[in-house]
XYZ file of C-alpha atoms in Angstrom:
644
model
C -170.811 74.940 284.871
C -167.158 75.507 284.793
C -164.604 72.606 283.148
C -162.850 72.181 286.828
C -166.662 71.796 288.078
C -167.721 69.172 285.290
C -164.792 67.202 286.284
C -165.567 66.577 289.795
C -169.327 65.280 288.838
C -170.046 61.940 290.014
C -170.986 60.968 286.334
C -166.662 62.175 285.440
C -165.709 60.214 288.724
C -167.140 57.111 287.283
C -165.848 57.492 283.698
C -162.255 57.707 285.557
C -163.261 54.764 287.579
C -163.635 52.953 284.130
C -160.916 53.867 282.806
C -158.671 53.269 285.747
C -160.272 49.744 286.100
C -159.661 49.135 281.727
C -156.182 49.363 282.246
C -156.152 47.772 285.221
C -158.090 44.503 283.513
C -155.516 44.721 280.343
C -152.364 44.762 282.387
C -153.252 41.955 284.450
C -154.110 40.141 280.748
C -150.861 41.338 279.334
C -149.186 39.781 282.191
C -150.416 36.687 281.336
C -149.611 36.811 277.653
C -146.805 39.606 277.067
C -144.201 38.919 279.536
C -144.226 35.302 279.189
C -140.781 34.854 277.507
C -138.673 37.820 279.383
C -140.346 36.627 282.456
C -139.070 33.069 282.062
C -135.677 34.070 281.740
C -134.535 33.859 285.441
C -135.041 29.970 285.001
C -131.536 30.196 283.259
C -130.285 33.404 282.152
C -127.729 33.919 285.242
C -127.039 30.230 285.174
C -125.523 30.230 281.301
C -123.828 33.990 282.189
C -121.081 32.027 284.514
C -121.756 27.391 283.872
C -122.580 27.987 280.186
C -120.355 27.041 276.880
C -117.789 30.189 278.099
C -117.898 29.469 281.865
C -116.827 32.784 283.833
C -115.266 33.414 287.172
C -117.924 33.987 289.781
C -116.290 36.026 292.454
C -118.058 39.327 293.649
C -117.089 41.465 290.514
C -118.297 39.202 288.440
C -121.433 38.352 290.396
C -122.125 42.694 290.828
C -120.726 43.257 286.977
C -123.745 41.062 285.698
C -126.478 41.832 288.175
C -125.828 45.909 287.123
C -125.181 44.336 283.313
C -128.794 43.120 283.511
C -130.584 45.514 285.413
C -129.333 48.390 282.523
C -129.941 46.487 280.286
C -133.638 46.705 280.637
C -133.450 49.681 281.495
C -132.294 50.458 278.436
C -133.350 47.673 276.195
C -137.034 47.051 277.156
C -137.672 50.278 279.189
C -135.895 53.901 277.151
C -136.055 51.337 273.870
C -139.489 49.262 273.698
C -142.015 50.867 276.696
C -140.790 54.390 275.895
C -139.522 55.013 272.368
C -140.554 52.290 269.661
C -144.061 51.489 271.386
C -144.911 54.976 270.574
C -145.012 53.953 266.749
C -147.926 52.330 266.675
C -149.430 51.310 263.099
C -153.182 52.397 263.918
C -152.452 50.163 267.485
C -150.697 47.268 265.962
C -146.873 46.733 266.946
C -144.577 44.799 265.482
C -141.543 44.742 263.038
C -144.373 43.672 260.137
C -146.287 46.561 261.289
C -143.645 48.967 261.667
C -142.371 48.149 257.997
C -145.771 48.842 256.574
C -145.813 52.210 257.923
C -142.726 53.677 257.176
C -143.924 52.533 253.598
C -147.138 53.948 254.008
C -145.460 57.261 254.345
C -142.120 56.711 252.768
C -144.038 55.640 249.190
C -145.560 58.936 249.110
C -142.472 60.900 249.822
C -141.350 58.500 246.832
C -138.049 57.638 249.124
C -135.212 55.862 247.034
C -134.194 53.620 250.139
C -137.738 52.264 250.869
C -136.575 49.116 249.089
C -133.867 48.829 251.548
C -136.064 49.496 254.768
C -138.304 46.636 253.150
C -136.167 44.062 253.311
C -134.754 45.703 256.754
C -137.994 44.659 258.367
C -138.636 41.316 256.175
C -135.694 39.881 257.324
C -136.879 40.959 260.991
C -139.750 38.874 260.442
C -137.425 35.796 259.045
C -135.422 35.777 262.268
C -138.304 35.557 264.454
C -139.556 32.487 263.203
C -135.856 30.961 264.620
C -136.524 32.624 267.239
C -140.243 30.950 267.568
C -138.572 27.803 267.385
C -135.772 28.127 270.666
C -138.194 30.215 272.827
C -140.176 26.901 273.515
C -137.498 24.214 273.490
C -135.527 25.988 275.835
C -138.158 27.919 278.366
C -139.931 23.886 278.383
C -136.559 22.043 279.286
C -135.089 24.291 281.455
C -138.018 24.132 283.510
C -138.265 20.357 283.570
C -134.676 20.225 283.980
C -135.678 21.308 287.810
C -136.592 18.131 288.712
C -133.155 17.042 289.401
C -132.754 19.474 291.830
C -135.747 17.673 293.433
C -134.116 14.070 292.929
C -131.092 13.778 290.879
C -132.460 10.270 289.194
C -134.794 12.874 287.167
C -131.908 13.291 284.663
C -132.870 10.412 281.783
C -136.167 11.416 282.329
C -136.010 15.366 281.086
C -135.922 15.459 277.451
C -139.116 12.545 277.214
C -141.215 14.972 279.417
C -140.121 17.798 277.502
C -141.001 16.752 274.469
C -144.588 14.754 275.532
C -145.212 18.635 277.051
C -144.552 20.227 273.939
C -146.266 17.831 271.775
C -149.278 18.176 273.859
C -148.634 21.554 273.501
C -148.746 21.774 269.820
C -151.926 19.600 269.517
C -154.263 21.768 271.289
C -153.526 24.664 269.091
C -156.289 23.713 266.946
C -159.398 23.732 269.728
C -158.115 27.227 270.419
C -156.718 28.171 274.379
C -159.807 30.742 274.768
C -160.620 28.678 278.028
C -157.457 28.022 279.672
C -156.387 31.521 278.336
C -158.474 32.880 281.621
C -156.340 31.328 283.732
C -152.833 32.573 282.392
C -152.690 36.306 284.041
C -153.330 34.445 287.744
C -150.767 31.678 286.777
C -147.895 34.462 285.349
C -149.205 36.638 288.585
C -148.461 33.656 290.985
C -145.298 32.919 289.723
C -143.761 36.853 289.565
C -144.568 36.758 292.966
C -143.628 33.531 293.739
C -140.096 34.345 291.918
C -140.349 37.853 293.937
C -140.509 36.157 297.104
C -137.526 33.786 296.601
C -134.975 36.162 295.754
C -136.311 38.639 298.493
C -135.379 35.690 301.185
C -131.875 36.058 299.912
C -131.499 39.517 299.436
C -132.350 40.248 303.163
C -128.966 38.208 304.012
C -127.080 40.777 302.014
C -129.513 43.792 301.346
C -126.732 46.195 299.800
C -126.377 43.900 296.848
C -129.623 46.422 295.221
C -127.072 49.326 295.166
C -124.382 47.606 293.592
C -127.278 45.978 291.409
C -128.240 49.686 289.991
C -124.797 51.004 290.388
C -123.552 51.169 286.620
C -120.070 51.401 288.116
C -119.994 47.837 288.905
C -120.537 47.139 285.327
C -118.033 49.499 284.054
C -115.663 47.872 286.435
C -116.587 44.314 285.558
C -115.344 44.836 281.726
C -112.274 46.700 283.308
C -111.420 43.616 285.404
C -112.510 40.399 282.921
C -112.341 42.209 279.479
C -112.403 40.044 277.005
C -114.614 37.535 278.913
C -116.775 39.848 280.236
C -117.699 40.766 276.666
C -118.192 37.162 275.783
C -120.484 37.037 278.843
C -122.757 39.584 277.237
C -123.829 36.673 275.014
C -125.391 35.447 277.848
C -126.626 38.539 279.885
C -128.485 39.336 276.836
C -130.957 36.350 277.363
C -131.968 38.328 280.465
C -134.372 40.518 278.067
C -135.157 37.783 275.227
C -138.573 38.895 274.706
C -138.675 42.417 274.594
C -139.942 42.744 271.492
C -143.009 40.672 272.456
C -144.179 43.790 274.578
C -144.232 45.917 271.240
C -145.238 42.937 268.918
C -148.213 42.617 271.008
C -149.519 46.025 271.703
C -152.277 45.285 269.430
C -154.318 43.401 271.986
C -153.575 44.984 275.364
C -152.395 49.024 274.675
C -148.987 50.781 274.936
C -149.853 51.964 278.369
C -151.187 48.493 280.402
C -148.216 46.955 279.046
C -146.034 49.708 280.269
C -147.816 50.145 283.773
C -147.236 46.366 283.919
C -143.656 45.966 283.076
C -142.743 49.081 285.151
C -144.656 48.149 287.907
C -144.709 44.413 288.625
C -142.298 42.523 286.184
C -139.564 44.329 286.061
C -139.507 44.473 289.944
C -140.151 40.766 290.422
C -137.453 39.718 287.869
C -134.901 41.945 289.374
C -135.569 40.734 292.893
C -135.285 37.080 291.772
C -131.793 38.238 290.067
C -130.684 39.702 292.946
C -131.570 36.935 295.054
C -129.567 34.673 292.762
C -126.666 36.444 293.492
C -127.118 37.168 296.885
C -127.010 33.283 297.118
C -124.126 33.102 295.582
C -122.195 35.567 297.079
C -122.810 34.049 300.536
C -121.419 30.327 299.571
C -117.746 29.560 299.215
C -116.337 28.203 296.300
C -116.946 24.692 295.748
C -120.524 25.402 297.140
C -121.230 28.013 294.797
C -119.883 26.454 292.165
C -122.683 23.189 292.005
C -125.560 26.427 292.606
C -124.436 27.959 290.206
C -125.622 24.893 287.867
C -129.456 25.481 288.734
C -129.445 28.524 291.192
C -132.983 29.357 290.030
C -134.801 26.425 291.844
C -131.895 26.289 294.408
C -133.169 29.750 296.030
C -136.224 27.768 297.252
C -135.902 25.760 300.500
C -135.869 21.860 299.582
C -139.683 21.027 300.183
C -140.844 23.645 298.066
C -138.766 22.997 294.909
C -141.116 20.603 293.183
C -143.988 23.096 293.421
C -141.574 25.425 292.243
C -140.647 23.431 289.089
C -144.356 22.485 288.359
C -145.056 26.445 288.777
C -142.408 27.292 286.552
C -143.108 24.818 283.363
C -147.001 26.102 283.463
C -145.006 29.375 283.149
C -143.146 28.207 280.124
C -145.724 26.851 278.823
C -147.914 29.968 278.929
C -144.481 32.108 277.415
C -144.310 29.267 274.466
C -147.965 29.681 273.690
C -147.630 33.213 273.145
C -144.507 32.517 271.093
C -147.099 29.994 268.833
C -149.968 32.204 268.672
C -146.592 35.375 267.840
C -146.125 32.993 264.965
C -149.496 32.884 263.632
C -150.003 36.502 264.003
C -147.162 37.589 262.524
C -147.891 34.615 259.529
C -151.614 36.393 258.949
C -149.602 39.376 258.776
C -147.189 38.974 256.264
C -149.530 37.114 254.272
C -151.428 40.190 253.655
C -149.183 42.047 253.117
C -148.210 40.335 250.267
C -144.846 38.295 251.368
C -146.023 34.872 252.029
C -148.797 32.810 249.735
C -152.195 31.861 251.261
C -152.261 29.612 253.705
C -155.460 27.900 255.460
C -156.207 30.306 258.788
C -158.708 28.847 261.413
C -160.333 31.036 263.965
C -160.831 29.238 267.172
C -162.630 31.623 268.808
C -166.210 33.709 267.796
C -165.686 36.226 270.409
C -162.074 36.869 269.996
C -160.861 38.022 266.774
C -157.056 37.409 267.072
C -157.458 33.664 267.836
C -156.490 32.010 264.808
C -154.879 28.746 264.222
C -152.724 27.799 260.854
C -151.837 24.234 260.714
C -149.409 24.059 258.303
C -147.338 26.939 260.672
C -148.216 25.147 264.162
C -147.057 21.235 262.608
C -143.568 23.227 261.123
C -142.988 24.698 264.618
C -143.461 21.494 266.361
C -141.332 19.471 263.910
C -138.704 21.877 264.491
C -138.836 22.339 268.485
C -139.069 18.260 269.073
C -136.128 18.396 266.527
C -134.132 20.821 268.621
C -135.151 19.612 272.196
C -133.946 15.876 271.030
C -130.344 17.484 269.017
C -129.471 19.730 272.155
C -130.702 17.176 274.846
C -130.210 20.442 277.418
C -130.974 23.948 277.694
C -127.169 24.948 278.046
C -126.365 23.445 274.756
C -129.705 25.072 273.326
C -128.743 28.619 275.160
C -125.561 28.562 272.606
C -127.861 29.179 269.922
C -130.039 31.316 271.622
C -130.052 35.406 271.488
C -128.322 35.602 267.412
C -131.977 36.183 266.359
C -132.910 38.087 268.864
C -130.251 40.573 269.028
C -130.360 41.023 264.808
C -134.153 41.486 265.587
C -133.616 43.866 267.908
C -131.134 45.708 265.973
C -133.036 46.151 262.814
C -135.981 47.661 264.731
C -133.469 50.328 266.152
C -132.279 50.830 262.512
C -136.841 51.383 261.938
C -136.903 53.325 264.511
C -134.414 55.780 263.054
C -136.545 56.217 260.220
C -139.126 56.862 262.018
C -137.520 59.557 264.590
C -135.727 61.470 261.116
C -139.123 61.017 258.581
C -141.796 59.993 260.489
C -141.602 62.205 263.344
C -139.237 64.670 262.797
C -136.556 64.423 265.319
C -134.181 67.353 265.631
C -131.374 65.664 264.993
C -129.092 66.909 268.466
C -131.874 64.466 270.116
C -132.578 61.928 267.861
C -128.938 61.288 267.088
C -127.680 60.398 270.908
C -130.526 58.255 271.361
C -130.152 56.135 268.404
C -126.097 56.239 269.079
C -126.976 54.247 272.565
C -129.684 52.417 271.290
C -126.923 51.100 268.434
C -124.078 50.681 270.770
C -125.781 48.182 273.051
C -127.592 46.524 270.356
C -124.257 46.124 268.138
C -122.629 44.813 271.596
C -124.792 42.293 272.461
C -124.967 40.659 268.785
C -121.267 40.931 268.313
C -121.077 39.092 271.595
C -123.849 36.244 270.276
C -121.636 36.104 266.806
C -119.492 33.887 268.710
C -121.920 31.673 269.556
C -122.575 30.754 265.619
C -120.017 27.093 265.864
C -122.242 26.408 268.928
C -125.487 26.380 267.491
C -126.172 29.735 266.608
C -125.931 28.763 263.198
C -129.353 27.045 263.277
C -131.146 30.098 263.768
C -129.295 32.262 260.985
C -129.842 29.611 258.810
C -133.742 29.368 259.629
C -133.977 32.626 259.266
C -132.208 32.388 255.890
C -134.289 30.725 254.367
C -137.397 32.381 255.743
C -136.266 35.278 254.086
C -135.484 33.996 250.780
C -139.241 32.513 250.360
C -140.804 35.570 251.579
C -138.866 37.724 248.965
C -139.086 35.069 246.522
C -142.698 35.371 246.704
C -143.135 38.750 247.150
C -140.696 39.360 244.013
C -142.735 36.736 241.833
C -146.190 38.244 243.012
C -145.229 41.342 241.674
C -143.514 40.092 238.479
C -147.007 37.918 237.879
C -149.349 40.685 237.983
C -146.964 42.503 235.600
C -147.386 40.179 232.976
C -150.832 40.014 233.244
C -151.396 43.454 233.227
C -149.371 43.632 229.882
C -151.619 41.351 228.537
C -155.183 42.639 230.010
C -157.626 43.638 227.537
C -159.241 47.181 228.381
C -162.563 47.206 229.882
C -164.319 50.086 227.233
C -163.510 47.928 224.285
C -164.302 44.778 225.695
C -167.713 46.253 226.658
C -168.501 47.873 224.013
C -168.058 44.994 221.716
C -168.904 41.963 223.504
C -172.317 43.245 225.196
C -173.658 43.804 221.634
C -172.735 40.567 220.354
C -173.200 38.097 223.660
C -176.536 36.629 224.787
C -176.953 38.037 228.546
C -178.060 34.883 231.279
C -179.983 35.534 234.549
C -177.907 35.927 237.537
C -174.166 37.801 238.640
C -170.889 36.829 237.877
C -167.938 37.306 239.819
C -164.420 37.583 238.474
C -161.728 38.429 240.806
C -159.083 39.576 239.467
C -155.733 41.378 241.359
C -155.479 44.216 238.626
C -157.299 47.531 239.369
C -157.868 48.037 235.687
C -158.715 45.693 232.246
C -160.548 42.691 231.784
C -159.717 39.596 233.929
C -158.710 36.540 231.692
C -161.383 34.321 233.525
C -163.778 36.965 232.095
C -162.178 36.194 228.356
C -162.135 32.516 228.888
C -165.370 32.137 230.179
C -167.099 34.592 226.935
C -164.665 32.316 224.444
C -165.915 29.017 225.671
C -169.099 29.317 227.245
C -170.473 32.362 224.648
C -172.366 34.052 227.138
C -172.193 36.612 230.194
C -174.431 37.137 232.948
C -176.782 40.025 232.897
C -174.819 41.280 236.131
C -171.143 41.358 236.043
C -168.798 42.348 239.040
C -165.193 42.729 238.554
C -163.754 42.625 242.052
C -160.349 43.093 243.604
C -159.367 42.842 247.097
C -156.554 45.069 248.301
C -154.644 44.491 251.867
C -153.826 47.748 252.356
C -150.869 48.756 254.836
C -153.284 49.538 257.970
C -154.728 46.542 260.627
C -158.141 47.753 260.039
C -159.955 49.757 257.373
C -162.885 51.875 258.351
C -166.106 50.818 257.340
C -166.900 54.086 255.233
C -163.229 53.363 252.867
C -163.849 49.576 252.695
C -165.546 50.134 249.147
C -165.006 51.305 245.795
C -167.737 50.937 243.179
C -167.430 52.256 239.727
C -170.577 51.332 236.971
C -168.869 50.660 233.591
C -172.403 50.373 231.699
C -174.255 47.559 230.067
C -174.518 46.113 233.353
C -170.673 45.708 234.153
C -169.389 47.036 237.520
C -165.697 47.239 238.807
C -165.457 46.757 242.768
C -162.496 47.080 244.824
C -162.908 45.659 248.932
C -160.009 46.937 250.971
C -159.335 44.972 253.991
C -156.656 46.010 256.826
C -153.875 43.216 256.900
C -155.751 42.424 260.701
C -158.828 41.536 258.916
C -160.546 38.198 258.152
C -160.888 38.495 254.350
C -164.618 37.513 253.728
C -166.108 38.299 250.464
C -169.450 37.161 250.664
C -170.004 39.241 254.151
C -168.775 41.778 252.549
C -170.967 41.483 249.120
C -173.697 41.588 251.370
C -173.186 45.454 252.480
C -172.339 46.646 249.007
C -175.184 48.535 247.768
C -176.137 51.049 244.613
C -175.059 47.855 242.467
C -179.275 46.542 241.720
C -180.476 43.729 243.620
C -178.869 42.680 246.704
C -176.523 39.600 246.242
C -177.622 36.505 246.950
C -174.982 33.574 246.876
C -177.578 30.999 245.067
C -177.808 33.793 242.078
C -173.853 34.375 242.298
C -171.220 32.370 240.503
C -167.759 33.523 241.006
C -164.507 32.709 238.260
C -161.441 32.549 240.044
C -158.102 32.257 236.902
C -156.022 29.553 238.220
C -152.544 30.090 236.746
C -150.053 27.590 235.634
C -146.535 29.453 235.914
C -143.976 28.473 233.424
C -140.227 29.069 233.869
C -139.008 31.879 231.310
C -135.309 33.431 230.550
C -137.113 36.809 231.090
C -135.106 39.246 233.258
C -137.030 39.374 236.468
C -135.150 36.341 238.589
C -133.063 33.801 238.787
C -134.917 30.021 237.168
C -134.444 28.175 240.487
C -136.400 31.280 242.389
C -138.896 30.883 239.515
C -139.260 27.479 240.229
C -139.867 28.259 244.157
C -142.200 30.342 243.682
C -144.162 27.982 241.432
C -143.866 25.403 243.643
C -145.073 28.022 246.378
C -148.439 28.973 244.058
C -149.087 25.274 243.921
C -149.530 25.011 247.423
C -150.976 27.825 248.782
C -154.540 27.860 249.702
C -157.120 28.398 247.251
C -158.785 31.651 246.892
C -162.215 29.696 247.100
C -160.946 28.713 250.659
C -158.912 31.897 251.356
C -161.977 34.699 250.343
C -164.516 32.140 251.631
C -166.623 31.305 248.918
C -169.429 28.900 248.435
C -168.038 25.692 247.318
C -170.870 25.159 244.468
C -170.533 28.899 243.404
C -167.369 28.845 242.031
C -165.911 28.220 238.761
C -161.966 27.561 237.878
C -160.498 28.687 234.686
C -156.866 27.966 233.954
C -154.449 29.931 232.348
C -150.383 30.276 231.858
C -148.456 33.133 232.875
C -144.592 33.166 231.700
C -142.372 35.241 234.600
């Protein structure tokens, strides 16, 4: 049978059928989860572009400059940059600025590239911003859709901010149950309200149908920062909230696919906020002054005729509730993620879910966000005064995964550079625009999330920086594993049973092993030295997960590598490991864990106050009982100091 013949069977037919459907199931899920935060934007977006904190004219070139503004800017922004370009760079599926990062290093580290260090803290501080971000996204997207009701009644006013923040708080507190239930329902709810959204602006648009040309003419925009200058730039600070949440779609490629979530952006969101846009302005444009002046103070609801509006609002705050849940469960992803690889301590994960892996819940994360959002909701009292210090983290986000992506087009993929170079040269120009234009909205508020994301950065380096200079120390002092053999199985009674002491160094004896022969003069007949290593991957096949090398006399030296994706389990994984005698059994196993005491030292290395961080930081991380889940009543501590 010929190829062209096999692919016409009915048995080919149906495997296209499949696949067709697959994608077809993922996009509508990625609807419901991806677009959440770009999709929301409509809600006020246009609104702060001409009634925010730099009020611009609205007469017809302004109206046309922004609509064509917006549309290329996802064009270019979330389309040519995200769907087409940086979504390709997938980290074995995962996306993200974390993934991205580990990567480059991946490849960089064995090209042995001077400015990896510089890349590194490129992408860390990506991943400091984002937690400001994580912290707007759901005060504003929440209020602004509650602030609807006064279009329904204008005696809603005093009552915004309390139902904003009893949403939100209710919000928070079912983060621990897990959303796996309602999370069914949040593709049909995002669906609804796209075409809900789609509908509205399509009722205005057929008033004043050449408004979609002068929408996709770029001309309009050119001649908008001809006419307004200055203020259109500043305006740009505003526009740019139009695509807040573009870097969801690559952050979350993990769980959907580059391809649903491009079909689905391409095909349905990008349509349905553009039509709501256009409607926007098509309203606008047909009012006179005075008239369009008040719409222009809530022209999202005010494209719906009066008896729908309420439906409207209720439609939209389920919609910003779904977007801020995705921001919350962005923020425990990208927590897990980092941890792993070795830039935040342990912290206690929960999985809510036994059929979905990436449903995790970390308290100590979800109660900081909350604290933060009711603290920003209750400062800013509105979503204008919140907008000012929107978009700063987004746009330096955005801007240092353009500055990734240039590695990867020069040393990952190998560019030529007469193609690489004018793509990155656009890419730069709007990115450097649009966070010039949010720099002036730093005395306004968009200090808070440059200062967030400040400080998110100096703990993550802190303890990445102290890791490193911990295990160094240790290492100098490790004893190694031939002598310590040699002499202390001759001389040491052997006990029934295995002993477990995990130790970070890939060589030498662990000090819990020392302790435990000084004090307790014995060692078990079975002893397993075991590391865990994150490596820079999501997931590590099954075949590469272990490392098993016999030292004699009954001593073994075991390395588990996990991908940073993975749910680090070490008695699950104990129970696969074989060509190491008798199977494990937990009631046979004890495991040492060296609990270190860090003290303060002059040593070169860092500065005494980040010494005393990241003590404070070892303090209250998890335990690696809790964090590796071991058995409670298997596990002994031994302390020890470590000078850094």
């Amino acid at each position: 049978m010929s190829d062209s013949a096999a692919a016409h069977t009915p048995a080919a037919h149906a495997a296209g059928h499949e696949h067709h459907s697959g994608i077809l199931r993922l996009s509508v899920g990625a609807i419901g989860i991806v677009f959440g935060d770009i999709g929301t934007s409509p809600i006020y977006a246009f609104r702060e572009t001409f009634s925010g904190h730099h009020r611009l004219e609205h007469g017809p070139t302004e109206i046309l400059g922004v609509l064509s503004l917006i549309f290329w800017s996802m064009m270019i922004v979330v389309t040519f940059k995200y769907v087409m370009t940086i979504m390709r760079a997938d980290n074995k599926g995962e996306g993200g600025s974390l993934a991205l990062l580990a990567l480059i290093n991946r490849k960089t580290e064995k090209e042995q590239r001077r400015w990896t260090a510089g890349i590194v803290l490129l992408g860390v501080f990506a991943c400091a911003l984002f937690y400001g971000d994580s912290m707007i996204t759901p005060a504003i997207s929440v209020l602004s859709a509650v602030e609807g009701l006064t279009t329904v009644e204008s005696g809603f006013g005093p009552y915004v901010v309390p139902i904003a923040v009893g949403i939100l708080v209710g919000l928070f507190a079912i983060q621990a149950h897990g959303t796996a239930r309602v999370g069914a329902l949040f593709g049909p709810i995002m669906i609804l309200y796209f075409i809900t959204i789609s509908v509205l602006g399509i009722m205005h648009i057929a008033t004043d149908p050449v408004i979609i040309w002068h929408t996709i003419n770029p001309l309009n925009a050119v001649n908008f920062f001809l006419t307004d200058r200055w203020a259109a730039f500043i305006a740009m600070g505003s526009v740019v909230l139009a695509v807040t949440g573009a870097e969801a779609l690559y952050a979350d490629m993990g769980h959907f696919g580059r391809r649903p979530i491009g079909v689905s952006w391409l095909v349905f969101v990008m349509p349905a906020l553009m039509l709501n846009y256009m409607g926007q302005g098509a309203m606008v444009l047909a009012q006179d002054a005075a008239t369009a002046t008040e719409t222009l103070r809530n022209p999202f609801f005010l494209l719906a005729p009066e008896a729908l509006r309420l439906p409207l609002v209720i439609l939209a705050t389920f919609a910003t509730v779904i977007a801020s849940q995705a921001v919350i469960s962005g923020a425990f992803s990208v927590t897990q993620q980092a941890m792993h690889l070795g830039f935040i301590p342990r912290l206690r994960i929960r999985h809510t879910s036994e059929r979905a892996m990436g449903q995790i819940y970390i308290p100590v994360i979800n109660w900081a966000l909350m604290v933060m959002v009711i603290t920003l909701v209750l400062s800013f009292q509105n979503s204008s005064n919140l907008a000012a210090a929107y978009g700063i983290a987004v746009t330096g986000a955005m801007f240092i995964d353009t500055c990734l992506l240039a590695v990867v087009l020069f040393q990952l993929w190998r560019w030529k550079p007469w193609l690489a170079i004018p793509i990155l040269a656009l890419f730069f120009l709007v990115d450097l625009a649009y966070f010039g234009a949010n720099l002036i909205k730093v005395p306004d508020g968009g200090w808070f999330p440059l200062l967030v994301g400040l400080f998110a950065f100096t703990l993550l380096t802190t303890w990445a920086r102290g890791r490193k200079l911990m295990i160094l120390r240790m290492n100098e002092a490790a004893m190694p594993a031939k002598i310590f053999i040699k002499s202390a199985a001759a001389s040491a009674a052997r006990v029934p049973g295995t002993a477990v002491f995990m130790t970070t160094a890939a060589d030498g004896i662990p000090h819990a092993l020392l302790h435990n022969l000084k004090h307790n003069k014995v060692l078990h007949e079975r002893i397993l030295i075991l590391t865990v290593k994150i490596e820079d991957v999501p997931y590590v096949e099954e075949e590469k997960t272990f490392h098993l090398e016999p030292l004699g006399e009954g001593f073994f030296r075991l390395i588990i590598r996990y991908g940073f994706m993975q749910e680090t389990d070490v008695p699950a994984a104990l129970a696969r490991v074989e060509e190491c005698g008798p199977q494990f059994k937990m009631m046979d196993t004890s495991f040492f864990l060296a609990r270190q005491t860090l003290i303060a030292s002059p040593k070169p290395g860092m500065a005494i106050w980040r010494e005393h961080l990241f003590a404070w930081m070892m303090r209250n991380a998890e335990s690696a009982m809790d964090f590796f889940k071991l058995p409670p009543n298997r596990v002994v501590e031994l302390g020890s100091q470590v000078e850094i």
